[in-house]
């Protein structure tokens, strides 16, 4: 395996020699790099993989993000996304991004101020469109609407240890329980 540094628009390989994966595009039977990155050539499998040097500034489709519910609109929740999960490690984003969670991408209710774990569905620019469908997505930390204390999990619902009210939320499997 050999490696090479490429710039955007630089030739990676010819279509007859290699199949490309990663950040490359085809033009006139040639593959060109679309990012500043490192190309790894595998001569046995005839595959060239272009890996970017830096992570993209926006989370890509399929990435797992952590957001806070800021507002509840008529058609969607408005979010402030502040962290990304990579290989089970949470990394803060350099800048927080706005996000939108349409009601048809949520399986249950959320409250304003809830911290959620969501999957990015579309990245056609800010705002990010996210989804909380699935058992591992949903509310990770919620606060009581009356007294603002942290809600605790009781079965499939959340309750407040101070006010004794019960609140329904779409709860993620890894819900914080102090």
mmCIF file of C-alpha atoms in Angstrom:
data_model
loop_
_atom_site.group_PDB
_atom_site.id
_atom_site.type_symbol
_atom_site.label_atom_id
_atom_site.label_comp_id
_atom_site.label_asym_id
_atom_site.label_seq_id
_atom_site.Cartn_x
_atom_site.Cartn_y
_atom_site.Cartn_z
ATOM 1 C CA UNK A 1 0.000 0.000 0.000
ATOM 2 C CA UNK A 2 1.290 3.407 -0.886
ATOM 3 C CA UNK A 3 0.040 6.802 0.236
ATOM 4 C CA UNK A 4 0.000 10.244 -1.329
ATOM 5 C CA UNK A 5 -1.240 13.707 -0.346
ATOM 6 C CA UNK A 6 -3.701 15.282 -2.800
ATOM 7 C CA UNK A 7 -5.321 18.702 -3.134
ATOM 8 C CA UNK A 8 -8.816 19.445 -4.466
ATOM 9 C CA UNK A 9 -8.971 18.860 -8.224
ATOM 10 C CA UNK A 10 -5.775 16.784 -8.316
ATOM 11 C CA UNK A 11 -5.846 13.485 -10.176
ATOM 12 C CA UNK A 12 -6.193 10.426 -7.937
ATOM 13 C CA UNK A 13 -6.372 7.591 -10.487
ATOM 14 C CA UNK A 14 -7.699 6.506 -13.863
ATOM 15 C CA UNK A 15 -10.978 4.598 -14.062
ATOM 16 C CA UNK A 16 -9.288 1.637 -15.790
ATOM 17 C CA UNK A 17 -6.768 1.164 -12.968
ATOM 18 C CA UNK A 18 -8.561 1.839 -9.694
ATOM 19 C CA UNK A 19 -11.982 2.116 -8.135
ATOM 20 C CA UNK A 20 -12.192 5.043 -5.710
ATOM 21 C CA UNK A 21 -13.870 5.429 -2.341
ATOM 22 C CA UNK A 22 -14.185 8.471 -0.157
ATOM 23 C CA UNK A 23 -13.937 12.091 -1.271
ATOM 24 C CA UNK A 24 -13.379 11.740 -5.021
ATOM 25 C CA UNK A 25 -15.414 12.388 -8.150
ATOM 26 C CA UNK A 26 -15.265 11.182 -11.758
ATOM 27 C CA UNK A 27 -14.442 13.374 -14.774
ATOM 28 C CA UNK A 28 -13.530 12.036 -18.243
ATOM 29 C CA UNK A 29 -12.478 8.551 -17.068
ATOM 30 C CA UNK A 30 -10.331 10.064 -14.302
ATOM 31 C CA UNK A 31 -10.955 10.319 -10.580
ATOM 32 C CA UNK A 32 -10.174 13.673 -8.992
ATOM 33 C CA UNK A 33 -9.932 14.570 -5.323
ATOM 34 C CA UNK A 34 -12.644 16.824 -3.898
ATOM 35 C CA UNK A 35 -10.781 17.627 -0.641
ATOM 36 C CA UNK A 36 -7.310 18.096 0.768
ATOM 37 C CA UNK A 37 -6.549 14.574 1.881
ATOM 38 C CA UNK A 38 -4.456 11.430 1.851
ATOM 39 C CA UNK A 39 -4.922 8.761 -0.815
ATOM 40 C CA UNK A 40 -4.192 5.164 0.072
ATOM 41 C CA UNK A 41 -3.671 2.884 -2.940
ATOM 42 C CA UNK A 42 -4.307 -0.865 -2.624
ATOM 43 C CA UNK A 43 -2.760 -2.463 -5.727
ATOM 44 C CA UNK A 44 -4.111 -5.954 -4.997
ATOM 45 C CA UNK A 45 -7.756 -4.887 -4.676
ATOM 46 C CA UNK A 46 -7.386 -1.975 -7.165
ATOM 47 C CA UNK A 47 -8.983 0.485 -4.742
ATOM 48 C CA UNK A 48 -7.922 4.057 -3.984
ATOM 49 C CA UNK A 49 -9.364 5.587 -0.784
ATOM 50 C CA UNK A 50 -9.318 9.372 -0.285
ATOM 51 C CA UNK A 51 -9.536 10.425 3.371
ATOM 52 C CA UNK A 52 -9.857 14.128 4.209
ATOM 53 C CA UNK A 53 -7.224 15.670 6.479
ATOM 54 C CA UNK A 54 -9.840 17.574 8.496
ATOM 55 C CA UNK A 55 -13.353 16.624 9.507
ATOM 56 C CA UNK A 56 -16.096 18.514 7.667
ATOM 57 C CA UNK A 57 -17.406 21.595 9.515
ATOM 58 C CA UNK A 58 -21.012 20.336 9.450
ATOM 59 C CA UNK A 59 -21.978 16.857 10.651
ATOM 60 C CA UNK A 60 -22.681 14.645 7.648
ATOM 61 C CA UNK A 61 -25.820 12.578 7.026
ATOM 62 C CA UNK A 62 -25.876 9.555 9.322
ATOM 63 C CA UNK A 63 -23.834 11.228 12.074
ATOM 64 C CA UNK A 64 -25.087 11.142 15.647
ATOM 65 C CA UNK A 65 -25.486 14.575 17.248
ATOM 66 C CA UNK A 66 -26.474 15.889 20.653
ATOM 67 C CA UNK A 67 -28.892 18.813 20.698
ATOM 68 C CA UNK A 68 -31.012 20.866 23.064
ATOM 69 C CA UNK A 69 -34.667 21.570 22.280
ATOM 70 C CA UNK A 70 -35.002 25.352 22.070
ATOM 71 C CA UNK A 71 -38.544 25.824 20.772
ATOM 72 C CA UNK A 72 -41.626 23.839 19.843
ATOM 73 C CA UNK A 73 -43.275 25.000 16.623
ATOM 74 C CA UNK A 74 -46.399 23.967 14.729
ATOM 75 C CA UNK A 75 -44.570 21.504 12.487
ATOM 76 C CA UNK A 76 -41.197 20.874 14.103
ATOM 77 C CA UNK A 77 -38.976 21.269 17.132
ATOM 78 C CA UNK A 78 -36.170 23.823 16.857
ATOM 79 C CA UNK A 79 -32.811 22.612 18.189
ATOM 80 C CA UNK A 80 -29.333 23.847 19.053
ATOM 81 C CA UNK A 81 -26.821 21.105 18.132
ATOM 82 C CA UNK A 82 -23.574 21.278 20.101
ATOM 83 C CA UNK A 83 -21.797 17.874 20.002
ATOM 84 C CA UNK A 84 -21.090 14.935 17.665
ATOM 85 C CA UNK A 85 -20.528 11.291 18.572
ATOM 86 C CA UNK A 86 -17.660 9.486 16.810
ATOM 87 C CA UNK A 87 -16.791 5.895 17.746
ATOM 88 C CA UNK A 88 -18.707 6.201 21.049
ATOM 89 C CA UNK A 89 -16.783 9.355 21.985
ATOM 90 C CA UNK A 90 -18.535 12.702 22.220
ATOM 91 C CA UNK A 91 -16.734 15.691 20.680
ATOM 92 C CA UNK A 92 -17.899 19.292 20.997
ATOM 93 C CA UNK A 93 -18.523 21.150 17.768
ATOM 94 C CA UNK A 94 -16.487 24.288 17.215
ATOM 95 C CA UNK A 95 -19.707 26.212 16.564
ATOM 96 C CA UNK A 96 -23.204 25.211 17.590
ATOM 97 C CA UNK A 97 -25.620 24.718 14.707
ATOM 98 C CA UNK A 98 -29.359 25.119 14.469
ATOM 99 C CA UNK A 99 -31.341 21.979 13.872
ATOM 100 C CA UNK A 100 -34.894 21.012 13.024
ATOM 101 C CA UNK A 101 -36.738 17.898 14.169
ATOM 102 C CA UNK A 102 -39.971 17.530 12.156
ATOM 103 C CA UNK A 103 -42.794 15.786 14.005
ATOM 104 C CA UNK A 104 -42.851 12.932 11.470
ATOM 105 C CA UNK A 105 -39.223 12.097 12.426
ATOM 106 C CA UNK A 106 -40.043 11.776 16.139
ATOM 107 C CA UNK A 107 -41.753 8.819 17.798
ATOM 108 C CA UNK A 108 -42.876 10.709 20.894
ATOM 109 C CA UNK A 109 -43.047 13.995 22.759
ATOM 110 C CA UNK A 110 -40.152 16.204 23.810
ATOM 111 C CA UNK A 111 -40.071 19.213 26.099
ATOM 112 C CA UNK A 112 -38.342 22.556 25.781
ATOM 113 C CA UNK A 113 -34.891 22.321 27.364
ATOM 114 C CA UNK A 114 -34.505 18.554 26.824
ATOM 115 C CA UNK A 115 -31.123 17.264 25.710
ATOM 116 C CA UNK A 116 -31.548 14.717 22.939
ATOM 117 C CA UNK A 117 -29.453 12.229 20.993
ATOM 118 C CA UNK A 118 -30.415 12.321 17.308
ATOM 119 C CA UNK A 119 -29.312 11.141 13.880
ATOM 120 C CA UNK A 120 -28.659 13.631 11.058
ATOM 121 C CA UNK A 121 -30.966 12.960 8.121
ATOM 122 C CA UNK A 122 -30.210 15.859 5.781
ATOM 123 C CA UNK A 123 -27.348 18.353 5.606
ATOM 124 C CA UNK A 124 -28.335 20.720 2.844
ATOM 125 C CA UNK A 125 -26.960 23.462 5.065
ATOM 126 C CA UNK A 126 -28.047 24.851 8.372
ATOM 127 C CA UNK A 127 -30.508 24.044 9.818
ATOM 128 C CA UNK A 128 -29.650 20.356 10.122
ATOM 129 C CA UNK A 129 -32.632 18.013 9.802
ATOM 130 C CA UNK A 130 -32.464 15.269 12.444
ATOM 131 C CA UNK A 131 -34.484 12.223 13.453
ATOM 132 C CA UNK A 132 -35.063 10.477 16.791
ATOM 133 C CA UNK A 133 -36.679 7.324 15.418
ATOM 134 C CA UNK A 134 -35.196 4.219 16.972
ATOM 135 C CA UNK A 135 -34.555 2.970 20.506
ATOM 136 C CA UNK A 136 -31.153 4.639 20.995
ATOM 137 C CA UNK A 137 -32.385 8.110 20.007
ATOM 138 C CA UNK A 138 -34.484 10.485 22.067
ATOM 139 C CA UNK A 139 -34.262 12.403 25.307
ATOM 140 C CA UNK A 140 -31.022 11.893 27.237
ATOM 141 C CA UNK A 141 -31.651 14.454 29.983
ATOM 142 C CA UNK A 142 -34.911 16.224 30.826
ATOM 143 C CA UNK A 143 -35.958 18.762 33.430
ATOM 144 C CA UNK A 144 -39.258 19.185 35.248
ATOM 145 C CA UNK A 145 -41.558 21.779 33.644
ATOM 146 C CA UNK A 146 -42.612 23.044 37.120
ATOM 147 C CA UNK A 147 -39.490 23.105 39.314
ATOM 148 C CA UNK A 148 -36.622 22.498 36.819
ATOM 149 C CA UNK A 149 -35.116 19.561 38.701
ATOM 150 C CA UNK A 150 -33.725 16.610 36.745
ATOM 151 C CA UNK A 151 -36.400 14.040 35.910
ATOM 152 C CA UNK A 152 -35.834 10.381 36.802
ATOM 153 C CA UNK A 153 -36.901 7.407 34.772
ATOM 154 C CA UNK A 154 -39.765 5.200 35.948
ATOM 155 C CA UNK A 155 -40.569 2.548 33.355
ATOM 156 C CA UNK A 156 -41.404 4.257 30.058
ATOM 157 C CA UNK A 157 -42.127 7.645 31.658
ATOM 158 C CA UNK A 158 -40.203 10.270 33.625
ATOM 159 C CA UNK A 159 -41.136 11.611 37.046
ATOM 160 C CA UNK A 160 -39.989 14.507 39.196
ATOM 161 C CA UNK A 161 -38.704 13.536 42.659
ATOM 162 C CA UNK A 162 -39.665 17.003 44.036
ATOM 163 C CA UNK A 163 -43.146 17.680 42.576
ATOM 164 C CA UNK A 164 -44.151 14.037 41.967
ATOM 165 C CA UNK A 165 -45.505 14.751 38.489
ATOM 166 C CA UNK A 166 -45.122 12.250 35.689
ATOM 167 C CA UNK A 167 -44.131 13.380 32.197
ATOM 168 C CA UNK A 168 -44.168 11.405 28.938
ATOM 169 C CA UNK A 169 -41.089 11.731 26.752
ATOM 170 C CA UNK A 170 -39.397 9.812 23.933
ATOM 171 C CA UNK A 171 -36.579 8.340 26.024
ATOM 172 C CA UNK A 172 -33.277 7.067 24.629
ATOM 173 C CA UNK A 173 -31.877 3.782 25.968
ATOM 174 C CA UNK A 174 -28.892 5.547 27.606
ATOM 175 C CA UNK A 175 -31.025 8.048 29.574
ATOM 176 C CA UNK A 176 -29.128 9.819 32.335
ATOM 177 C CA UNK A 177 -30.274 8.629 35.747
ATOM 178 C CA UNK A 178 -28.593 10.264 38.714
#
